[in-house]
Amino acid sequence: MTTETIEEARPESVSFVEEIIRKDLAEGKNGGRMQTRFPPEPNGYLHIGHAKAIAIDFGMANKYGGVCNLRMDDTNPQKEDTEYVEAIKRDIEWLGFKWGNILYASDYFQQLWDLAVELIKEGKAYVDEQSAEEIAKQKGTPTQPGTNSPYRDRPVEESLRLFEYMNSGECEPGKMILRAKIDMASDNMHFRDPIMYRVLNMPHWRTGNKWNAYPMYDYTHGQCDYWEGVTHSLCTLEFVSHRPLYDLFVDWAKIAEGNDKPLDDNRPRQTEFNKLNLTHILLSKRNLLVLVKEGVVNGWDDPRMPTICGFRRRGYSPEGILSFIDKIGYTKFDALNQMSLFESAVRDDLNKRAQRVSAVVDPIKLIITNYPEGQVETYTAINNPENEADGTHEIEFSRELWIERDDFMEDAPKKFFRLGPGKEVRLKNSYIIRCPEEGCCKKDEQGNIIEIYAEYVPDTKTGEANANMKIKGKTIHWVSCAHCIEAEVRNYDRLWLVENPRDEVANYSKENGDLRGIDAMRPFINPDSLSIKTAYVEKWLTTRKPLDYLQFQRIGYYNVDPDSTPDHLIFNRTVGLKDTWSKAAK
Ligand code: ATP
Ligand code: MG
């Protein structure tokens, strides 16, 4: 069997999420309609974890003829910003997805308020004037029931009046909250009279000064889904214990509307899958903001950041990212995926699209002593052997070349198949060359090698008489000194020294009296995660555009940094050609 037929024979693997969707559609739930949403809070830039949520929210809608709306979960004006909204849109588009509508939780503030008023009237919500500490004390524990608030059974009129007061701008934050009246003895802690509204007295970037009291996530999310017509509300595992509350609030909304359809029909269903988490990476916008603010990295799109914009600038392709997400799949188990798996997916994709170029990142001069001074040959280099349509470009050859320093060894062992006394190699696209046994290099006063000498063997280029001459040495890359240009090359190493920064930072914080922010992170941050080098690259690279995918032959995948100009070329190392992660950790 060829690989292709194996692929064909294998049944399509479908995630448990997709199975649920298929079953609902087959049973004609929601009138056979399917709709999802992606609900980021605009309090930071999206990261690779969000790409996993995006892939399933948009992916399922696309596959099953539904719509996926982009809904900004903007219920906390303290931390949100339009800069983030714009960045979120840009990143989703870059990943290749299109939303139906852009919506905001704040679009529903009035509706949520009206519903809250209705719930107070129905005796399902009350204003509690206790302090946060008192309320926390009454919460109980998972094994011990909580205590009812003394305000729990206050008259409806009082709660209505105080709820208005909460939004008046006169009420001090923390003075009172609106709570749902559910069950202080429930096994599910989220049912112990959860908070629906709190006072912030803060303008909102969309609703201005209209609101001073703002709804909480749990009271907001389900109803937004319901009012919008979401059928499948997909989210991550930490929301499992919130689901009964999500369902209850949606039930209450339906009852308040006098919706007489059965409660289990025509409603959004929440399904939870596992978060994406990668080794040597710390996610969560809150943490990433610390790295940006403390200057550990140069902004949200620093190529060391696990943000979508950081990954973009690093040179990972959307297709590579999505193919990785597809490989790890969606399950119900917390996972920590290996960075090497991610990189291998990206590498497979870049192999298909990167343009092959010559760049010498640790240069030493090679002089072809028997090649005439001033003579130049021009060769045609294939841009991408994986895709003929990418065409070719020209590269010049002359007597003086730059090659990689480690392609030469003065006391080369037998098994060193590159240059050294008496050794032969092929120059990529060009001749076979041979170093003399004696005097094959020149040194400076400190004994450092500064020049290497070799002779070319005539007629050994492809198609020439001696092209098939057998040699032991490999093919090495080069650029012509007179025809290349200098470029800045930024090589990145892992930002985190430990495999699981999420847990290490949390433990270290706990062990040291609840350290916060950068103080909890510092011992785990790699101080040498960026090294900048000057390389010599072929001139054709001045024609490449920001973010273009490249392969520096024999070195690694690189891309053009957005700050690069033809006068000052800058390249970011995306990933090496081979896996360096699975080897013993440094
Ligand atoms: P963070 O903690 O990084 O800020 P979040 O969960 O608060 O993340 P939101 O903006 O609230 O981020 O999340 C938008 C959607 O992305 C949610 O449905 C959430 O479940 C999902 N999401 C967030 N992090 C991950 C992750 N690591 N893997 C998969 N999905 C994620
Ligand atoms: Mg969040």
XYZ file of C-alpha atoms and ligand atoms in Angstrom:
618
model
C 0.000 0.000 0.000
C 1.275 3.445 -0.769
C 1.018 6.133 1.860
C -1.862 7.692 -0.015
C -3.991 4.603 0.055
C -3.315 4.195 3.766
C -4.554 7.759 4.241
C -7.643 6.977 2.225
C -8.358 3.779 4.056
C -8.137 5.318 7.497
C -11.559 6.403 8.747
C -11.910 10.125 9.297
C -11.071 10.827 12.907
C -13.627 13.039 14.531
C -13.304 14.770 17.882
C -15.883 14.213 20.613
C -16.980 17.822 20.049
C -17.689 17.136 16.403
C -19.539 13.941 17.300
C -21.858 15.953 19.547
C -22.488 18.454 16.765
C -23.209 15.700 14.249
C -25.598 14.000 16.650
C -27.476 17.245 17.382
C -27.798 17.967 13.681
C -28.938 14.415 12.967
C -31.585 14.717 15.674
C -32.767 18.015 14.212
C -32.012 20.009 17.355
C -32.274 23.779 16.989
C -34.186 23.196 13.774
C -31.065 21.704 12.191
C -29.238 24.989 12.637
C -25.702 25.291 13.857
C -23.959 28.393 15.148
C -20.846 29.012 17.231
C -18.979 31.988 18.584
C -15.423 32.832 19.534
C -15.560 34.966 22.696
C -12.220 36.570 23.577
C -11.910 39.120 26.309
C -10.146 42.111 24.695
C -7.653 42.405 27.535
C -4.579 41.262 25.626
C -3.373 39.724 22.391
C -4.455 36.265 21.310
C -2.032 33.410 21.912
C -1.503 29.961 20.463
C -4.065 28.562 22.937
C -6.708 30.781 21.403
C -5.808 29.383 17.985
C -7.061 26.034 19.228
C -10.399 27.571 20.259
C -10.591 29.531 16.997
C -9.889 26.427 14.930
C -12.835 24.545 16.397
C -15.279 27.469 16.736
C -14.788 28.629 13.156
C -13.858 25.207 11.813
C -17.077 23.504 12.939
C -19.234 26.369 11.679
C -17.513 26.233 8.285
C -17.790 22.479 8.064
C -21.454 22.239 9.059
C -22.808 25.230 7.190
C -23.167 27.432 10.241
C -21.989 30.848 11.291
C -19.325 31.718 13.816
C -19.593 35.169 15.337
C -16.747 36.994 16.911
C -17.986 38.216 20.263
C -15.835 40.409 22.425
C -16.404 39.553 26.044
C -16.074 43.115 27.225
C -17.664 43.060 30.672
C -14.614 44.340 32.519
C -13.788 47.912 31.430
C -10.814 47.991 33.824
C -8.605 45.861 31.610
C -9.937 46.236 28.107
C -8.741 48.296 25.201
C -9.553 48.899 21.508
C -5.939 48.141 20.618
C -6.675 44.575 21.669
C -9.913 44.436 19.686
C -8.085 45.394 16.486
C -5.272 42.937 17.182
C -7.759 40.107 17.791
C -9.457 40.741 14.443
C -6.132 40.868 12.613
C -4.968 37.598 14.128
C -8.156 35.681 13.357
C -8.012 36.840 9.740
C -4.373 35.868 9.480
C -5.246 32.369 10.650
C -7.612 32.280 7.704
C -11.049 32.533 9.330
C -14.013 34.826 8.697
C -16.614 35.726 11.282
C -20.304 36.224 10.602
C -20.778 39.300 12.773
C -18.676 41.158 15.268
C -20.631 41.431 18.474
C -19.867 42.635 21.964
C -21.144 41.462 25.316
C -21.728 45.174 25.923
C -24.358 45.097 23.132
C -26.455 43.178 25.641
C -25.952 45.362 28.716
C -29.488 46.758 28.548
C -31.042 43.350 27.947
C -29.018 41.860 30.790
C -30.069 44.697 33.074
C -33.746 44.255 32.186
C -33.477 40.550 32.793
C -31.832 41.163 36.173
C -34.698 43.483 37.140
C -37.154 40.803 36.108
C -35.294 38.183 38.147
C -35.357 40.423 41.214
C -39.100 40.761 40.754
C -39.438 36.995 40.486
C -37.515 36.605 43.747
C -34.530 35.033 41.991
C -32.000 37.761 42.753
C -31.267 40.149 45.617
C -28.926 42.950 46.538
C -26.446 41.952 49.217
C -24.843 44.720 51.284
C -22.253 42.601 53.055
C -18.542 43.054 52.550
C -16.634 40.730 50.239
C -14.987 39.135 53.303
C -18.302 38.398 54.969
C -19.661 36.892 51.789
C -16.543 34.765 51.371
C -16.876 33.471 54.953
C -20.456 32.392 54.321
C -19.551 30.506 51.167
C -18.715 27.284 53.034
C -16.461 24.652 51.507
C -17.107 21.930 48.963
C -17.894 19.595 51.894
C -19.661 22.141 54.109
C -22.778 24.051 53.133
C -22.672 27.838 53.131
C -24.784 30.229 55.191
C -27.589 32.373 53.845
C -26.943 36.090 53.681
C -29.066 38.165 56.056
C -30.160 40.144 52.964
C -31.297 37.075 51.077
C -34.981 37.510 51.806
C -35.166 41.274 51.789
C -38.245 42.790 50.106
C -38.185 42.871 46.302
C -38.760 46.655 46.282
C -35.662 47.194 48.388
C -33.514 45.164 46.027
C -34.969 46.960 43.009
C -34.218 50.345 44.547
C -30.686 49.359 45.551
C -29.984 47.804 42.161
C -30.800 51.188 40.580
C -28.579 52.805 43.176
C -25.732 50.410 42.266
C -25.793 51.850 38.774
C -26.240 55.503 39.800
C -22.551 56.343 40.069
C -23.111 57.286 43.731
C -22.636 53.812 45.109
C -19.125 53.019 46.192
C -17.648 49.899 44.544
C -17.767 46.958 46.951
C -20.642 48.424 48.984
C -23.203 46.053 47.520
C -23.628 43.429 44.792
C -26.487 41.719 43.055
C -26.625 37.982 43.718
C -28.662 35.169 42.243
C -30.727 33.361 44.837
C -30.002 29.696 44.167
C -28.782 27.347 46.896
C -26.169 28.035 49.571
C -25.973 24.298 50.287
C -25.409 23.174 46.705
C -22.590 20.741 45.954
C -21.640 23.051 43.120
C -19.956 26.079 44.660
C -21.039 28.191 41.669
C -24.654 27.719 42.801
C -24.068 29.315 46.185
C -25.751 32.608 45.308
C -23.260 33.742 42.650
C -22.610 37.406 41.932
C -24.495 38.792 38.944
C -23.493 42.474 39.108
C -20.793 44.517 40.771
C -20.232 48.276 40.933
C -17.171 49.568 39.069
C -18.069 53.253 38.500
C -15.954 53.278 35.421
C -16.658 54.370 31.868
C -16.720 51.647 29.263
C -14.995 52.197 25.929
C -18.210 51.359 24.061
C -21.056 52.372 26.352
C -19.410 55.433 27.859
C -20.862 56.545 31.187
C -24.146 54.746 30.802
C -23.258 51.951 33.187
C -21.640 51.956 36.580
C -22.671 48.450 37.567
C -21.411 45.731 35.251
C -22.552 42.113 34.793
C -20.279 39.202 35.686
C -19.052 36.662 33.139
C -21.293 33.828 34.371
C -24.390 35.968 34.216
C -23.458 37.287 30.773
C -22.074 34.523 28.656
C -24.968 32.074 28.432
C -27.599 34.713 27.762
C -25.472 36.321 25.031
C -25.164 32.878 23.448
C -28.893 32.334 23.750
C -29.995 35.731 22.424
C -27.584 35.461 19.556
C -28.752 32.002 18.543
C -25.566 30.125 19.345
C -26.251 26.405 19.268
C -22.859 25.078 20.330
C -20.921 27.080 22.869
C -17.447 25.572 22.919
C -15.000 26.458 25.645
C -12.219 25.018 27.770
C -12.363 22.566 30.663
C -12.219 25.085 33.504
C -15.826 25.939 32.644
C -17.176 22.441 33.308
C -18.229 23.362 36.840
C -19.837 26.573 35.526
C -22.056 24.703 33.083
C -25.010 24.104 35.462
C -25.048 27.837 36.206
C -24.802 28.653 32.501
C -27.814 26.403 31.905
C -29.764 27.806 34.827
C -29.347 31.425 33.737
C -30.425 30.513 30.205
C -33.498 28.763 31.664
C -34.292 31.862 33.702
C -33.913 34.057 30.631
C -36.311 31.832 28.689
C -38.870 31.823 31.497
C -38.623 35.605 31.936
C -39.258 36.022 28.203
C -42.316 33.811 28.429
C -40.674 31.470 25.910
C -43.019 28.523 26.119
C -40.876 26.074 24.187
C -39.568 23.254 26.341
C -36.525 24.380 28.273
C -34.283 21.777 26.707
C -35.063 22.806 23.155
C -33.617 25.598 21.047
C -30.876 26.653 23.370
C -27.094 26.846 23.383
C -25.208 23.861 24.685
C -21.835 24.324 26.327
C -19.169 21.730 25.563
C -15.698 21.856 27.073
C -12.402 20.637 25.632
C -8.839 20.680 26.932
C -6.646 23.742 26.738
C -3.608 23.844 24.558
C -0.436 23.988 26.588
C 3.088 23.649 25.242
C 6.389 22.849 26.894
C 8.689 25.818 27.541
C 5.857 28.248 26.966
C 3.731 30.268 29.347
C 0.304 31.237 28.101
C -2.463 33.399 29.549
C -2.773 37.048 28.592
C -2.267 38.174 32.170
C 1.201 36.601 32.231
C 2.105 37.736 28.753
C 1.247 41.303 29.713
C 3.811 41.077 32.523
C 6.531 40.064 30.046
C 5.645 43.006 27.816
C 5.380 45.568 30.616
C 8.610 44.439 32.285
C 10.512 44.592 29.015
C 11.472 40.909 29.089
C 10.440 40.906 25.431
C 10.062 43.689 22.881
C 6.285 43.871 22.755
C 3.394 41.513 22.132
C 4.740 40.536 18.717
C 8.248 39.705 19.861
C 9.095 36.445 18.043
C 9.731 34.791 21.417
C 6.135 35.409 22.482
C 3.556 32.624 22.110
C 1.069 35.170 20.804
C -0.398 34.726 17.349
C 1.319 37.958 16.272
C 4.601 36.774 17.820
C 4.316 33.475 15.971
C 3.538 35.345 12.766
C 6.616 37.525 13.155
C 8.662 34.474 14.050
C 7.783 32.953 10.692
C 5.401 30.156 11.654
C 2.735 29.788 8.987
C -0.997 29.688 9.778
C -1.185 26.364 7.953
C 1.616 24.951 10.112
C -0.046 26.147 13.310
C -3.411 24.695 12.295
C -1.896 21.407 11.255
C -0.354 21.097 14.719
C -3.717 21.853 16.351
C -5.303 19.230 14.171
C -2.677 16.687 15.247
C -3.142 17.219 18.999
C -6.931 17.183 18.688
C -9.617 17.952 21.269
C -10.044 15.806 24.342
C -11.251 16.002 27.936
C -7.783 15.644 29.450
C -5.402 18.366 30.506
C -2.342 18.080 28.271
C 1.156 19.422 27.967
C 2.261 19.075 24.367
C 5.875 18.929 23.321
C 7.317 21.949 21.574
C 9.135 19.498 19.291
C 5.772 18.265 17.992
C 4.718 21.820 17.244
C 7.978 22.556 15.485
C 7.831 19.414 13.424
C 4.369 20.403 12.152
C 5.616 23.890 11.303
C 8.741 22.520 9.639
C 6.702 20.170 7.447
C 4.648 23.112 6.297
C 7.585 25.463 5.765
C 9.331 22.801 3.738
C 6.509 23.180 1.214
C 6.517 26.960 1.023
C 9.960 28.337 1.963
C 12.232 29.790 -0.728
C 15.725 28.267 -0.590
C 18.516 30.798 -0.311
C 22.182 31.017 0.578
C 23.151 32.787 3.739
C 26.357 32.423 5.693
C 25.696 33.141 9.343
C 29.171 32.528 10.798
C 31.381 33.575 7.903
C 34.974 32.834 7.025
C 36.611 33.722 3.711
C 37.424 31.045 1.145
C 39.693 31.905 -1.788
C 39.630 29.717 -4.887
C 43.251 30.211 -5.796
C 43.089 28.831 -9.348
C 39.996 30.842 -10.309
C 40.754 34.036 -12.268
C 40.441 37.305 -10.410
C 37.605 39.457 -11.711
C 35.793 36.526 -13.344
C 32.144 36.056 -12.423
C 29.755 33.212 -13.241
C 26.013 33.430 -12.802
C 24.034 30.350 -11.828
C 20.359 29.652 -11.734
C 19.158 28.583 -8.289
C 15.854 26.781 -7.803
C 13.651 28.698 -5.374
C 11.736 25.772 -4.033
C 12.278 22.169 -5.086
C 8.856 21.372 -3.554
C 7.063 23.785 -5.863
C 8.234 24.379 -9.388
C 5.893 27.360 -9.776
C 8.055 29.315 -7.342
C 10.604 29.647 -10.152
C 14.297 30.390 -9.986
C 16.690 33.222 -9.245
C 20.300 33.998 -10.073
C 23.314 33.790 -7.858
C 26.852 34.937 -8.680
C 30.060 33.036 -8.171
C 33.588 34.452 -8.051
C 37.071 33.795 -6.691
C 36.372 34.942 -3.111
C 33.513 33.425 -1.173
C 32.113 33.380 2.335
C 31.485 29.955 3.797
C 30.480 28.793 7.268
C 33.338 28.715 9.732
C 32.452 25.220 10.885
C 32.645 23.860 7.343
C 36.439 23.898 7.744
C 38.653 22.054 10.233
C 42.406 22.213 10.269
C 42.901 18.889 12.043
C 39.851 17.292 10.586
C 39.195 13.718 11.672
C 38.638 11.108 8.962
C 34.884 11.282 9.302
C 34.729 15.045 8.794
C 33.238 15.339 5.320
C 33.716 19.034 4.806
C 36.822 21.127 4.180
C 40.264 20.493 5.683
C 43.750 19.714 4.420
C 43.414 17.576 1.281
C 39.615 17.390 1.540
C 37.085 17.892 -1.246
C 33.542 19.211 -1.204
C 31.033 20.420 -3.731
C 29.984 24.048 -3.656
C 26.203 24.189 -3.992
C 25.212 24.893 -7.644
C 28.903 25.075 -8.589
C 32.241 23.286 -8.764
C 33.936 20.657 -6.697
C 36.803 22.244 -4.790
C 39.823 20.775 -3.034
C 41.983 22.155 -0.218
C 45.722 21.599 -0.538
C 47.433 19.259 1.961
C 49.789 22.043 2.980
C 49.002 25.717 3.495
C 45.251 25.463 3.257
C 44.586 28.375 5.580
C 46.003 31.623 6.918
C 45.978 32.674 10.596
C 46.200 35.978 12.420
C 48.703 36.669 15.226
C 46.451 35.037 17.805
C 46.313 31.889 15.737
C 42.734 32.355 14.535
C 42.015 31.118 11.041
C 41.138 34.103 8.842
C 41.274 32.693 5.308
C 40.929 29.317 3.679
C 42.402 28.297 0.325
C 41.159 25.762 -2.156
C 41.328 25.008 -5.896
C 38.323 24.306 -8.057
C 38.210 21.231 -10.256
C 37.275 22.305 -13.796
C 34.273 20.846 -15.567
C 32.624 19.574 -12.390
C 29.439 21.661 -12.510
C 26.155 19.902 -13.269
C 26.073 18.860 -16.931
C 29.840 19.181 -17.398
C 32.269 16.386 -18.263
C 33.451 15.696 -14.701
C 30.177 16.442 -12.977
C 29.870 12.915 -11.664
C 33.291 12.819 -10.085
C 33.003 10.846 -6.867
C 34.025 12.661 -3.695
C 33.646 11.873 -0.032
C 32.789 15.406 0.983
C 29.357 16.964 1.235
C 27.838 19.897 -0.593
C 28.363 23.176 1.232
C 26.749 26.579 0.686
C 28.520 29.869 0.030
C 27.997 33.441 -1.103
C 30.299 35.489 -3.289
C 32.078 38.219 -1.289
C 31.669 40.770 -4.054
C 28.005 39.966 -4.651
C 26.518 39.444 -1.209
C 25.205 41.859 1.386
C 25.317 42.063 5.135
C 22.215 41.198 7.103
C 21.124 41.119 10.709
C 20.096 37.669 11.813
C 18.110 37.203 14.997
C 18.358 33.744 16.469
C 15.935 32.826 19.207
C 16.250 30.317 21.951
C 13.494 29.212 24.317
C 12.276 32.012 26.573
C 11.682 29.665 29.511
C 14.341 27.469 31.047
C 11.850 24.978 32.449
C 9.548 22.588 30.662
C 6.376 23.629 32.426
C 6.623 27.313 33.364
C 2.927 27.477 34.283
C 3.344 25.070 37.202
C 6.869 26.147 38.162
C 5.922 29.805 38.398
C 2.825 28.956 40.432
C 4.770 26.733 42.852
C 7.602 29.196 43.256
C 5.104 31.948 43.962
C 3.398 29.846 46.629
C 6.652 28.805 48.292
C 7.765 32.416 48.533
C 4.808 34.069 50.176
C 2.614 34.525 47.116
C 5.094 36.318 44.841
C 3.416 38.176 42.004
C 4.156 39.162 38.427
C 7.723 39.209 37.240
C 9.092 38.270 40.678
C 7.497 34.851 40.407
C 8.828 34.395 36.864
C 12.368 35.720 36.956
C 14.281 32.566 37.982
C 12.777 30.658 35.069
C 13.414 33.144 32.285
C 16.289 32.395 29.920
C 18.594 35.453 29.926
C 20.043 34.443 26.547
C 16.923 33.900 24.504
C 17.995 36.266 21.724
C 21.308 36.368 19.912
C 21.941 38.791 17.091
C 24.469 37.956 14.383
C 25.748 39.560 11.229
C 25.469 37.260 8.256
C 26.312 37.503 4.562
C 23.399 36.723 2.329
C 22.805 36.612 -1.395
C 21.525 39.786 -2.991
C 18.254 38.254 -4.169
C 17.058 38.560 -0.577
C 16.571 42.322 -1.017
C 13.594 41.411 -3.210
C 11.837 39.478 -0.426
C 8.932 41.030 1.493
C 8.288 41.186 5.229
C 7.129 37.833 6.605
C 8.227 35.883 3.496
C 9.191 32.321 4.368
C 12.798 31.341 3.665
C 15.090 28.444 4.137
C 18.710 29.386 4.704
C 20.061 26.209 3.172
C 21.728 23.895 5.683
C 20.995 26.390 8.504
C 17.301 26.673 9.189
C 14.027 28.334 8.354
C 14.021 32.105 8.567
C 11.645 34.860 7.658
C 11.901 38.533 6.830
C 11.245 40.709 9.861
C 8.676 43.499 9.345
C 11.385 46.031 10.301
C 13.663 44.801 7.513
C 14.483 47.213 4.649
C 16.578 46.612 1.514
C 19.305 48.719 3.173
C 19.173 46.851 6.442
C 17.933 43.330 6.060
C 16.693 41.597 9.201
C 15.837 37.921 9.450
C 14.289 35.928 12.281
C 15.124 32.295 12.800
C 11.824 30.470 12.777
C 13.002 26.935 13.454
C 16.029 24.794 12.743
C 16.061 22.216 9.980
C 16.209 19.407 12.503
C 14.727 18.805 15.888
C 16.934 20.200 18.634
C 14.304 20.010 21.372
C 14.062 16.314 22.009
C 17.770 16.095 22.777
C 18.665 16.361 26.452
C 17.553 19.726 27.808
C 20.304 22.274 28.081
P -6.114 33.837 29.128
O -6.208 33.189 30.479
O -4.931 33.478 28.350
O -6.378 35.293 29.168
P -8.739 33.340 28.599
O -9.354 32.009 28.706
O -8.999 34.305 29.693
O -7.235 33.158 28.332
P -10.439 34.513 26.755
O -10.174 35.691 25.934
O -11.391 34.638 27.862
O -9.054 34.027 27.251
O -10.786 33.232 25.900
C -11.385 33.170 24.646
C -11.589 31.720 24.296
O -10.333 31.079 24.118
C -12.309 30.974 25.405
O -13.323 30.184 24.836
C -11.236 30.127 26.042
O -11.765 28.953 26.566
C -10.282 29.886 24.862
N -8.911 29.634 25.325
C -8.145 30.393 26.139
N -6.957 29.813 26.387
C -6.954 28.636 25.692
C -6.006 27.564 25.533
N -4.824 27.586 26.127
N -6.360 26.530 24.755
C -7.549 26.496 24.133
N -8.482 27.465 24.238
C -8.200 28.527 25.007
Mg -9.799 35.609 30.634
